[in-house]
Amino acid sequence: MSLLHKRLFFWSLFIAFGIYTVVVFTDDAGDDMGAEYFTQEAANGKLLYQKYNCTACHQLYGLGGYMGPDLTNVMSANGRGEFIVRAFLKSGTQKMPNFNLTDDEINDLVAYLSYVDKSGISPVRDFSINADGTVEVFSNGAKE
Ligand code: HEC
């Protein structure tokens, strides 16, 4: 390879790297889809979710403990919703502890779970593998 070819090769790789870097860092995939639902109440609820360590037993977006159910879409799931969520938070069950939450705390947690519900779905990605080995993605974490 002549020196000219080496230089050409180097600079074409260098330019490709530059273009790729710009594309990756200007892609909007990191946008928070539920940002408009992240109210002050929801922010308080997030802190309470951490304070009471709900994540020890529950998953959000598929991550967390597995003793209780995934809560990502509990606010909109069939047969669930705000009424059920409030009931669990108010009284607990034999398996879910009663944290003796105040009404304000329950409101904040409900606001946080509403924000989570509107900002994504769980399972975050749903795949199926076709007979020819290709993979199909049914959902990509975006709420329709
Ligand atoms: C010690 C484990 C544990 C902790 C900590 C915990 N939970 Fe639970 N939770 C459970 C279990 C287990 C269930 C299912 C209970 C049942 O069906 O009787 C549940 C059920 C629920 C449900 C009803 C979900 C459904 O679809 O039925 C909600 C809502 C909920 N928890 C919210 C919370 C929140 C919010 C926190 C934090 C303040 C929390 N949990 C902390 C174990 C826990």
CSV table of C-alpha atoms and ligand atoms in Angstrom, one decimal:
chain,number,residue,atom,x,y,z
A,1,MET,CA,0.0,0.0,0.0
A,2,SER,CA,1.4,3.3,-1.0
A,3,LEU,CA,1.7,6.2,1.5
A,4,LEU,CA,-1.1,8.0,-0.4
A,5,HIS,CA,-3.4,5.0,0.0
A,6,LYS,CA,-2.6,4.7,3.7
A,7,ARG,CA,-3.4,8.4,4.2
A,8,LEU,CA,-6.7,8.1,2.2
A,9,PHE,CA,-7.6,5.1,4.2
A,10,PHE,CA,-6.8,6.8,7.5
A,11,TRP,CA,-8.8,10.0,6.7
A,12,SER,CA,-11.8,8.1,5.4
A,13,LEU,CA,-12.0,6.1,8.6
A,14,PHE,CA,-11.4,9.3,10.6
A,15,ILE,CA,-14.3,11.1,8.8
A,16,ALA,CA,-16.6,8.1,9.2
A,17,PHE,CA,-15.8,8.1,12.9
A,18,GLY,CA,-16.7,11.9,13.1
A,19,ILE,CA,-20.0,11.4,11.3
A,20,TYR,CA,-20.9,8.4,13.4
A,21,THR,CA,-20.1,10.3,16.6
A,22,VAL,CA,-22.4,13.2,15.6
A,23,VAL,CA,-25.2,10.8,14.7
A,24,VAL,CA,-24.9,8.9,18.0
A,25,PHE,CA,-24.8,12.0,20.2
A,26,THR,CA,-27.7,13.8,18.4
A,27,ASP,CA,-30.0,10.8,18.4
A,28,ASP,CA,-33.1,11.6,20.5
A,29,ALA,CA,-33.6,8.1,21.8
A,30,GLY,CA,-32.8,9.3,25.3
A,31,ASP,CA,-35.8,11.6,25.5
A,32,ASP,CA,-38.0,11.1,28.6
A,33,MET,CA,-41.4,10.2,27.0
A,34,GLY,CA,-43.3,11.0,30.2
A,35,ALA,CA,-41.6,14.2,31.1
A,36,GLU,CA,-44.8,16.2,31.1
A,37,TYR,CA,-46.3,13.9,33.7
A,38,PHE,CA,-43.3,14.3,36.1
A,39,THR,CA,-45.1,16.7,38.4
A,40,GLN,CA,-43.8,17.7,41.9
A,41,GLU,CA,-46.1,15.0,43.4
A,42,ALA,CA,-44.5,12.4,41.1
A,43,ALA,CA,-41.0,13.6,42.2
A,44,ASN,CA,-42.0,13.2,45.8
A,45,GLY,CA,-43.4,9.8,45.0
A,46,LYS,CA,-40.2,8.7,43.5
A,47,LEU,CA,-38.3,9.6,46.7
A,48,LEU,CA,-40.9,7.7,48.7
A,49,TYR,CA,-40.5,4.7,46.4
A,50,GLN,CA,-36.8,4.8,47.2
A,51,LYS,CA,-37.3,5.5,50.9
A,52,TYR,CA,-39.7,2.5,51.5
A,53,ASN,CA,-37.5,0.4,49.2
A,54,CYS,CA,-40.5,-0.7,47.0
A,55,THR,CA,-37.9,-1.9,44.5
A,56,ALA,CA,-36.8,-4.7,46.9
A,57,CYS,CA,-40.0,-6.5,46.0
A,58,HIS,CA,-41.3,-4.8,42.8
A,59,GLN,CA,-40.0,-4.2,39.3
A,60,LEU,CA,-40.3,-1.0,37.2
A,61,TYR,CA,-39.5,-1.5,33.5
A,62,GLY,CA,-38.7,-5.1,34.4
A,63,LEU,CA,-36.0,-4.3,37.0
A,64,GLY,CA,-36.2,-4.9,40.7
A,65,GLY,CA,-37.2,-7.6,43.2
A,66,TYR,CA,-39.5,-10.4,42.3
A,67,MET,CA,-41.6,-11.0,45.4
A,68,GLY,CA,-44.4,-8.6,44.2
A,69,PRO,CA,-45.6,-7.9,40.7
A,70,ASP,CA,-44.1,-5.5,38.1
A,71,LEU,CA,-45.7,-2.0,38.8
A,72,THR,CA,-44.7,-0.3,35.5
A,73,ASN,CA,-48.3,-0.3,34.1
A,74,VAL,CA,-50.2,-1.2,37.2
A,75,MET,CA,-52.1,2.2,36.9
A,76,SER,CA,-53.6,1.2,33.5
A,77,ALA,CA,-53.6,-2.6,33.5
A,78,ASN,CA,-56.9,-4.5,33.2
A,79,GLY,CA,-58.4,-5.2,36.6
A,80,ARG,CA,-55.9,-2.9,38.3
A,81,GLY,CA,-55.8,0.9,38.4
A,82,GLU,CA,-55.7,3.7,40.9
A,83,PHE,CA,-58.4,2.3,43.2
A,84,ILE,CA,-56.6,-1.1,43.6
A,85,VAL,CA,-53.2,0.7,44.0
A,86,ARG,CA,-54.6,2.9,46.7
A,87,ALA,CA,-56.1,-0.1,48.5
A,88,PHE,CA,-52.8,-1.9,48.5
A,89,LEU,CA,-50.9,1.1,49.7
A,90,LYS,CA,-53.5,1.9,52.4
A,91,SER,CA,-53.7,-1.5,54.0
A,92,GLY,CA,-51.1,-3.9,52.6
A,93,THR,CA,-52.0,-7.6,52.3
A,94,GLN,CA,-50.7,-10.7,54.0
A,95,LYS,CA,-47.7,-10.6,51.6
A,96,MET,CA,-47.3,-6.9,51.0
A,97,PRO,CA,-46.4,-4.9,54.1
A,98,ASN,CA,-48.5,-2.0,55.4
A,99,PHE,CA,-46.2,1.0,55.6
A,100,ASN,CA,-48.8,3.1,57.5
A,101,LEU,CA,-48.5,5.7,54.7
A,102,THR,CA,-50.2,9.1,55.1
A,103,ASP,CA,-52.8,10.2,52.5
A,104,ASP,CA,-50.2,12.6,51.1
A,105,GLU,CA,-47.7,9.9,50.7
A,106,ILE,CA,-50.2,7.7,48.9
A,107,ASN,CA,-51.1,10.6,46.6
A,108,ASP,CA,-47.5,11.1,45.8
A,109,LEU,CA,-46.8,7.4,45.1
A,110,VAL,CA,-49.9,7.2,42.9
A,111,ALA,CA,-48.6,10.3,41.0
A,112,TYR,CA,-45.2,8.6,40.5
A,113,LEU,CA,-46.7,5.3,39.4
A,114,SER,CA,-48.9,7.3,36.9
A,115,TYR,CA,-45.8,8.9,35.5
A,116,VAL,CA,-44.1,5.6,35.2
A,117,ASP,CA,-47.2,4.1,33.5
A,118,LYS,CA,-47.3,6.9,30.9
A,119,SER,CA,-43.6,6.9,30.2
A,120,GLY,CA,-43.1,3.3,29.3
A,121,ILE,CA,-44.2,-0.3,29.2
A,122,SER,CA,-43.0,-3.5,30.7
A,123,PRO,CA,-41.7,-5.9,29.5
A,124,VAL,CA,-39.5,-3.2,28.0
A,125,ARG,CA,-38.9,-5.3,24.9
A,126,ASP,CA,-40.9,-8.2,23.7
A,127,PHE,CA,-39.0,-10.4,21.2
A,128,SER,CA,-39.9,-13.4,19.2
A,129,ILE,CA,-37.5,-15.6,17.2
A,130,ASN,CA,-38.7,-16.6,13.8
A,131,ALA,CA,-38.0,-20.0,12.3
A,132,ASP,CA,-35.3,-18.5,10.1
A,133,GLY,CA,-33.4,-17.2,13.1
A,134,THR,CA,-34.4,-13.5,12.7
A,135,VAL,CA,-35.7,-11.7,15.7
A,136,GLU,CA,-38.9,-9.6,15.7
A,137,VAL,CA,-39.4,-6.8,18.3
A,138,PHE,CA,-43.1,-6.4,19.2
A,139,SER,CA,-42.7,-3.4,21.5
A,140,ASN,CA,-39.8,-1.0,22.1
A,141,GLY,CA,-40.6,0.6,25.4
A,142,ALA,CA,-42.8,3.3,23.9
A,143,LYS,CA,-46.3,3.6,25.0
A,144,GLU,CA,-48.8,3.7,22.1
B,1,HEC,C1,-41.7,-7.0,51.3
B,1,HEC,C2,-42.0,-6.9,49.9
B,1,HEC,C3,-42.7,-5.7,49.4
B,1,HEC,C4,-42.5,-4.3,49.5
B,1,HEC,C5,-41.3,-3.7,50.2
B,1,HEC,C6,-43.5,-3.6,48.8
B,1,HEC,N1,-44.4,-4.5,48.3
B,1,HEC,FE1,-46.0,-4.0,47.1
B,1,HEC,N2,-46.5,-6.0,47.0
B,1,HEC,C7,-45.8,-7.0,47.5
B,1,HEC,C8,-46.5,-8.3,47.2
B,1,HEC,C9,-46.0,-9.6,47.6
B,1,HEC,C10,-47.6,-7.9,46.5
B,1,HEC,C11,-48.7,-8.9,46.0
B,1,HEC,C12,-49.6,-9.0,47.3
B,1,HEC,C13,-50.8,-9.8,47.1
B,1,HEC,O1,-51.2,-10.1,46.0
B,1,HEC,O2,-51.4,-10.1,48.2
B,1,HEC,C14,-47.6,-6.5,46.4
B,1,HEC,C15,-48.6,-5.7,45.7
B,1,HEC,C16,-48.5,-4.4,45.4
B,1,HEC,C17,-49.4,-3.7,44.6
B,1,HEC,C18,-50.6,-4.2,43.8
B,1,HEC,C19,-50.1,-4.7,42.5
B,1,HEC,C20,-51.0,-5.6,41.7
B,1,HEC,O3,-50.9,-5.6,40.5
B,1,HEC,O4,-51.7,-6.4,42.4
B,1,HEC,C21,-49.0,-2.4,44.6
B,1,HEC,C22,-49.6,-1.2,43.8
B,1,HEC,C23,-47.8,-2.3,45.4
B,1,HEC,N3,-47.6,-3.5,45.9
B,1,HEC,C24,-47.1,-1.1,45.6
B,1,HEC,C25,-46.0,-1.0,46.4
B,1,HEC,C26,-45.3,0.2,46.7
B,1,HEC,C27,-45.6,1.6,46.1
B,1,HEC,C28,-44.3,-0.1,47.6
B,1,HEC,C29,-43.4,0.8,48.3
B,1,HEC,C30,-44.0,1.9,49.2
B,1,HEC,C31,-44.4,-1.6,47.9
B,1,HEC,N4,-45.4,-2.1,47.1
B,1,HEC,C32,-43.5,-2.2,48.7
B,1,HEC,C33,-44.6,-6.9,48.2
B,1,HEC,C34,-44.0,-5.7,48.6
